[in-house]
Structures are given as structure tokens and as C-alpha cells.
Coordinates of C-alpha atoms and ligand atoms in Angstrom, one line a residue:
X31 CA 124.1 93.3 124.0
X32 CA 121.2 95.3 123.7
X33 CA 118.0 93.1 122.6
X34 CA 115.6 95.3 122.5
X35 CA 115.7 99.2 122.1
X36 CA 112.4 101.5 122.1
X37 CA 113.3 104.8 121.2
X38 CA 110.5 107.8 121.5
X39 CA 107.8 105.8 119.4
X40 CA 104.8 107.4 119.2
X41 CA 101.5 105.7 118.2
X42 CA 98.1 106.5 117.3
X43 CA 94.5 104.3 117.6
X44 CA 93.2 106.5 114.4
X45 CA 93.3 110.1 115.1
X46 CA 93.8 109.4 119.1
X47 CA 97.4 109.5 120.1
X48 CA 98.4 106.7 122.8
X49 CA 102.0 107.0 122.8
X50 CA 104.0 110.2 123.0
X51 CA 107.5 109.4 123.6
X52 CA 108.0 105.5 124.9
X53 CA 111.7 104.6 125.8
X54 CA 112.7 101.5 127.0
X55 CA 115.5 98.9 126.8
X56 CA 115.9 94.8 127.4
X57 CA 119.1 94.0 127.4
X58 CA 120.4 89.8 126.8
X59 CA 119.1 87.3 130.0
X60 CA 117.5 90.7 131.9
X61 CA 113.7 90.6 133.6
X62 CA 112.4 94.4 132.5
X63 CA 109.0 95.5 133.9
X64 CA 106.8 98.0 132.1
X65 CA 104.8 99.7 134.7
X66 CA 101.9 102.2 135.1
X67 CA 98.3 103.1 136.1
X68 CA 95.6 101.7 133.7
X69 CA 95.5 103.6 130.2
X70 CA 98.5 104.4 130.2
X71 CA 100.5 102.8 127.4
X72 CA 101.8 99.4 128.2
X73 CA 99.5 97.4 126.0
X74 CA 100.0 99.7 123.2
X75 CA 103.9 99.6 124.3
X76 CA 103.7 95.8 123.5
X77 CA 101.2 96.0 120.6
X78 CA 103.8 98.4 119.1
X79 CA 106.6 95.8 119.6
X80 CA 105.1 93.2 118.2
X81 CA 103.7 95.0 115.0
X82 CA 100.2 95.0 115.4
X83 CA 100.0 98.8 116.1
X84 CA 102.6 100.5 114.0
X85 CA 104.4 103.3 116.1
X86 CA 103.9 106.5 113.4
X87 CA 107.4 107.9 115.0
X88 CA 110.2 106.6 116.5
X89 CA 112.5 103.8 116.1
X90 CA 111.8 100.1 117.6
X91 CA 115.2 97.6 116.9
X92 CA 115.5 94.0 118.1
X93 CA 119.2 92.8 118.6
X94 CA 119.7 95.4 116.1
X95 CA 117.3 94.7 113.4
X96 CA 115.1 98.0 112.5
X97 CA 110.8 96.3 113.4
X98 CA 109.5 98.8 111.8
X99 CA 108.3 98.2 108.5
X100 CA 108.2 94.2 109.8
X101 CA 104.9 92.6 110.1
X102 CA 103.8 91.0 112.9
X103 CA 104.6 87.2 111.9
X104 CA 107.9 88.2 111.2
X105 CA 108.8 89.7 114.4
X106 CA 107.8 86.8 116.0
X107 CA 110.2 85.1 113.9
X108 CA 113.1 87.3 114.7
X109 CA 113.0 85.8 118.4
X110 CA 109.7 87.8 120.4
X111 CA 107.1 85.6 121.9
X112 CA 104.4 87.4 122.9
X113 CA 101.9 86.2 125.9
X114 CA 99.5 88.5 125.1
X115 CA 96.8 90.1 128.0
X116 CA 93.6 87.5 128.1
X117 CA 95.9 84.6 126.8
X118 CA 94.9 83.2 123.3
X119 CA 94.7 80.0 123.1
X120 CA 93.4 77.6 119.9
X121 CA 89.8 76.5 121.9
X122 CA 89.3 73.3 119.5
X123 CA 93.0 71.9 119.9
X124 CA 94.4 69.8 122.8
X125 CA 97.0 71.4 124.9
X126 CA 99.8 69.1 123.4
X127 CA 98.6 70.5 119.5
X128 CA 98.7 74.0 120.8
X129 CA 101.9 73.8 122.2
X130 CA 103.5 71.8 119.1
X131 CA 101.7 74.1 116.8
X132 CA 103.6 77.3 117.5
X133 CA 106.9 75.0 118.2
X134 CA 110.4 76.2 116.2
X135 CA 113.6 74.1 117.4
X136 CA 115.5 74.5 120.5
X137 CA 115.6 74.2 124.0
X138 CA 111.9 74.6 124.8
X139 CA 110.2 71.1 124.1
X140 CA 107.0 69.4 125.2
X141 CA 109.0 68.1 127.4
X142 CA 110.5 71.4 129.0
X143 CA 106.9 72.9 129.3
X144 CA 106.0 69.9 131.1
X145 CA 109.3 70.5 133.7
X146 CA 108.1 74.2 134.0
X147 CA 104.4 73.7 134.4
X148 CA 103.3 69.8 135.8
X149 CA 99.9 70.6 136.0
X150 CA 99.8 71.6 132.3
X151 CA 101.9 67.7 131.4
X152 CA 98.8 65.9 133.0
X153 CA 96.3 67.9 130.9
X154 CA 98.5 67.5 127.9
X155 CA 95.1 65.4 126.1
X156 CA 92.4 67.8 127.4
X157 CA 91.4 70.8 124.9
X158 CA 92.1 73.4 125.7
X159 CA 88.3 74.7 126.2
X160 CA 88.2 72.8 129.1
X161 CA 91.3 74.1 131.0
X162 CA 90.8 76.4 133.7
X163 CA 91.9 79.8 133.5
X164 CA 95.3 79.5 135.1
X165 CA 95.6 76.5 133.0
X166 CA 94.8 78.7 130.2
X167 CA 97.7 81.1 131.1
X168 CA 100.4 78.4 131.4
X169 CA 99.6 77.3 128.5
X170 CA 99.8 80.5 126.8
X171 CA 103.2 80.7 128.1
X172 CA 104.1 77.7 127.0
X173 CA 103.0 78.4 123.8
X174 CA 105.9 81.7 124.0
X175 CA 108.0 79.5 125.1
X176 CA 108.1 76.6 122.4
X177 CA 108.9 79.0 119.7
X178 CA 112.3 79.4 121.1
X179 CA 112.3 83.3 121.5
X180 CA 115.0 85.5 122.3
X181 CA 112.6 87.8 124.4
X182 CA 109.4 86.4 126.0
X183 CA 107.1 89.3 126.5
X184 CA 104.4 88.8 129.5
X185 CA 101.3 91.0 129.1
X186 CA 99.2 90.7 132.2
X187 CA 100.0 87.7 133.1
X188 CA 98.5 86.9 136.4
X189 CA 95.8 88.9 136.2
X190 CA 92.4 87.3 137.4
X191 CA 94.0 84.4 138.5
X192 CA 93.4 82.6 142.1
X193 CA 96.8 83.1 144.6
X194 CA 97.8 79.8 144.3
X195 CA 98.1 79.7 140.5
X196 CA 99.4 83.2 140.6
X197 CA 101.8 82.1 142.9
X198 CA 102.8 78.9 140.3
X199 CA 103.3 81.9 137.1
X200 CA 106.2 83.5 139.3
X201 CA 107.6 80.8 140.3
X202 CA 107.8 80.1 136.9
X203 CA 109.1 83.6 135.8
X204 CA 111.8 83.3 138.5
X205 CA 112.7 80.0 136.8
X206 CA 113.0 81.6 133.5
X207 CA 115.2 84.6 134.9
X208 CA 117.6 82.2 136.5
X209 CA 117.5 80.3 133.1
X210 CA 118.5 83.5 131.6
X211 CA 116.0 84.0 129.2
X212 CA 115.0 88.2 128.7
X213 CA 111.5 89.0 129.5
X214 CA 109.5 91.9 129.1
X215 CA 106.9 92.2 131.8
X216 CA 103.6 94.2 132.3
X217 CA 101.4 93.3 135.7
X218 CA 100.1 95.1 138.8
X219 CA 101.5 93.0 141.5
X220 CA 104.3 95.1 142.5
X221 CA 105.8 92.9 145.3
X222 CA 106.4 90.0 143.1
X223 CA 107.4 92.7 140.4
X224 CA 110.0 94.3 142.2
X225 CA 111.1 90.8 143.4
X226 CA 112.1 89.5 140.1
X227 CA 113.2 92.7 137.8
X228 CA 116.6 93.8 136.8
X229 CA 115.0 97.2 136.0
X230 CA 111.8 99.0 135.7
X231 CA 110.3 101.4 133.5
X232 CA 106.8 103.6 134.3
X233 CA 104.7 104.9 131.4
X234 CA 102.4 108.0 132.4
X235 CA 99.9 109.2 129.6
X236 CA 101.9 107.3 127.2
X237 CA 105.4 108.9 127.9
X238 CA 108.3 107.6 130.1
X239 CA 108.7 109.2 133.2
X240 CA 111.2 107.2 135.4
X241 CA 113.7 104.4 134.7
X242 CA 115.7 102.6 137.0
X243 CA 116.4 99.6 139.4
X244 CA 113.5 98.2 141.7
X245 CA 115.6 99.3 144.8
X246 CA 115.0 103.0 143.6
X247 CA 111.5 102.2 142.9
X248 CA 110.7 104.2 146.3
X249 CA 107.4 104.2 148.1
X250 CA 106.9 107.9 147.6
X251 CA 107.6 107.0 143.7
X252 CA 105.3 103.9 143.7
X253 CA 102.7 106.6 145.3
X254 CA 103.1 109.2 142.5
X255 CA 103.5 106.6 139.4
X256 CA 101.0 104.1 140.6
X257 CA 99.2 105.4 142.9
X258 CA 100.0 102.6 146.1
Ligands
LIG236 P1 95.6 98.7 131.3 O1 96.5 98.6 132.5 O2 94.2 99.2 131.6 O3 95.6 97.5 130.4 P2 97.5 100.1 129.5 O4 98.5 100.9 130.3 O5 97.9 98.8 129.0 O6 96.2 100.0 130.4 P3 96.6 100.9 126.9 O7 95.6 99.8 126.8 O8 97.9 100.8 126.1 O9 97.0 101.1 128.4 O10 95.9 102.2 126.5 C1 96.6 103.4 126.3 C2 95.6 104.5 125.7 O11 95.1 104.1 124.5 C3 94.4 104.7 126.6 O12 94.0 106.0 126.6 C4 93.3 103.9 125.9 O13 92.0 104.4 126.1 C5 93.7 104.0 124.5 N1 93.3 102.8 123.7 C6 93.7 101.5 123.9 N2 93.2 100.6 123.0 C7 92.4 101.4 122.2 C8 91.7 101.2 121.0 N3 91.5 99.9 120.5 N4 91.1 102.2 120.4 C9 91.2 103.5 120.9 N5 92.0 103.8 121.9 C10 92.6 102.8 122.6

């Protein structure tokens, strides 16, 4: 089944148009990316998703509910947990209180997001002011993760991290793939991109310009789209 369909949405930062035409589809248990060069559209993509930047055209459904007029809290309701780019966290809570904070029932626990992430489970006490940044971004995660979503969306998520805790967050995205959870997935490190995706869609000035499986994701289109 279809999870989520974007269908030319088109969205606006006041009078500035940053979308003109977005298309893109997650189906149940699949790893999508959303790729592109910088400015062009994936935040806003995800910010449109979510319902904090209402597309003015277009048509955004989640396992065939119409977002649209939804706001934001009750998207998130619906099943989509957002990581979003520079990883919120509450500062003044331990790690444990922000994880059970955001927590709705299911199979994501305190004790899951300690399986996933051990290094978060010994800081479980610490606030979360005191974590390191990679620290920060599991937990953010983990935060997605304990309210149970159908579709965990992943803005930027290794971004600014050192390689060794970079290397931890895709581990931890392959573990969620083979746990068959659908993801929605924004970051520049096409190697472990094209590792883990089912299929891959490129935004260019706020349009989609090529769709398809990482295999196809050639080197002369990886040149053209993303300029590698
Ligand atoms: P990056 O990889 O740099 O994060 P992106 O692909 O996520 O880029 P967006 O952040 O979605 O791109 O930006 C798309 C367009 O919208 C850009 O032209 C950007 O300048 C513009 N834009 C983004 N945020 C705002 C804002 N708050 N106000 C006005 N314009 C914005």
C-alpha cells in the first residue's frame, strides 16, 4: 500500500515560491531518499509533509488520508515522526524524559531505543544539554521512534557528525529497514544513501526531475543532479 503520496505540491515562503511541482511516493516497509543540491526543496518537501509549511497547490495523502488542511500535531498523530535537520531536543530534560515524553504505545519502548542505540541507554540520566552532538541526533531519533510512527522521516541526519557516530546512525537506519519500518530520507552522503534505499527521488529548483532505483542512479546522473 501506498503510505505516502506527494503529488505536484507547490509551496511558497511568502511571495517566494520554493516548490514547483514535488512528486514523490513511500510506499509500506520502503527506505525512500529525497535528494538534491542545497536549496533545492527537500526541507521544504518535509516541512510541507509535516504541516508546517502548507503546500498552496497540490495534494499530500498519508495511507490515504488527505494532510492538507491537517495541522502539524495531527500529522504526527496519523503515524509521521519527523527527525527534523539540527535535531530538537528538550535541553532541560534528561534523555529518559525526552524519550518518554513524545512516547504513544507500541513496539518502540525505552527499552527498544536502548537495543538500537547503547550509548544513548548509559546516558539515559544525563540531560540532554550535556550530550554530545551525535548523542543529540540519536536521541532525536529515538524520540521519532517512541511515538510509534508509520513513516519515520530523517532530515539530515548525519550531518556534522564525527565518522564513527555517522557510521553508528546507518547502522541504525539499516536496522530499521530490515525491521521494516518506511523512512523518508534526506542527506548528502551518497554511498551510504544508495546503500540502503529502495528508491530515490532528486529535487532541482524545487521540481522533480528523476525517480528511480539507486542502481539507475548513474555516475553521469549523480554528476548532473548533484554535482559529484
Ligand atoms: P539544503 O540542502 O541546503 O538544506 P534544501 O534542498 O533542503 O537545501 P530548502 O531549505 O527546502 O532546500 O530551500 C528551498 C528554497 O527555499 C531555497 O531557495 C531557499 O532559499 C528557500 N527558503 C528556505 N527556507 C526559507 C525561508 N525560511 N524563507 C524564505 N525562503 C526560504
Amino acid at each position: 500500500m501506498t503510505l505516502l503520496e506527494v503529488s505536484g505540491i507547490e509551496t511558497f515562503y511568502g511571495k517566494s515560491q520554493a516548490l514547483f511541482g514535488v512528486e514523490l511516493e513511500v510506499e509500506e516497509g520502503e527506505v525512500v531518499t529525497l535528494m538534491g543540491r542545497n536549496g533545492m526543496g527537500k526541507t521544504t518537501t518535509i516541512r510541507s509533509i509535516c504541516g508546517l509549511n502548507r503546500p498552496r497547490t497540490g495534494r499530500i495523502a498519508f495511507a490515504g488520508t488527505d494532510l492538507s488542511r491537517l495541522p502539524p500535531h495531527r500529522i504526527a498523530q496519523l503515524g509521521i515522526g519527523l527527525v527534523p535537520e539540527g535535531r530538537r531536543c528538550f535541553p532541560n530534560l534528561t534523555v529518559r524524559e525526552n524519550l518518554i515524553v513524545s512516547a504513544r504505545p507500541g513496539k518502540w519502548t525505552l527499552d527498544s531505543v536502548e537495543a538500537l542505540f547503547p550509548r544513548l541507554g548509559e546516558r539515559f540520566g544525563q540531560y540532554a544539554n550535556t550530550l554530545s552532538g551525535g548523542e543529540q541526533q540519536m536521541l532525536a531519533i529515538g524520540r521519532a521512534l517512541m511515538t510509534n510512527p508509520r513513516l519515520v522521516i530523517l532530515d539530515e541526519a548525519t550531518e556534522g557528525l564525527a565518522p564513527v557516530i555517522r557510521d553508528d546512525i546507518w547502522a541504525a537506519i539499516a536496522k530499521l529497514k530490515r525491521e521494516g519500518e518506511a523512512i523518508l530520507l534526506v542527506d548528502k552522503t551518497i554511498d551510504e544513501i544508495l546503500a540502503v534505499a529502495d528508491r530515490c527521488v532528486v529535487l532541482e529548483k524545487g521540481k522533480t526531475v528523476w525517480r528511480g532505483k539507486p542502481g539507475e542512479f548513474a555516475a553521469d546522473l549523480q554528476n548532473r543532479y548533484l554535482g559529484l
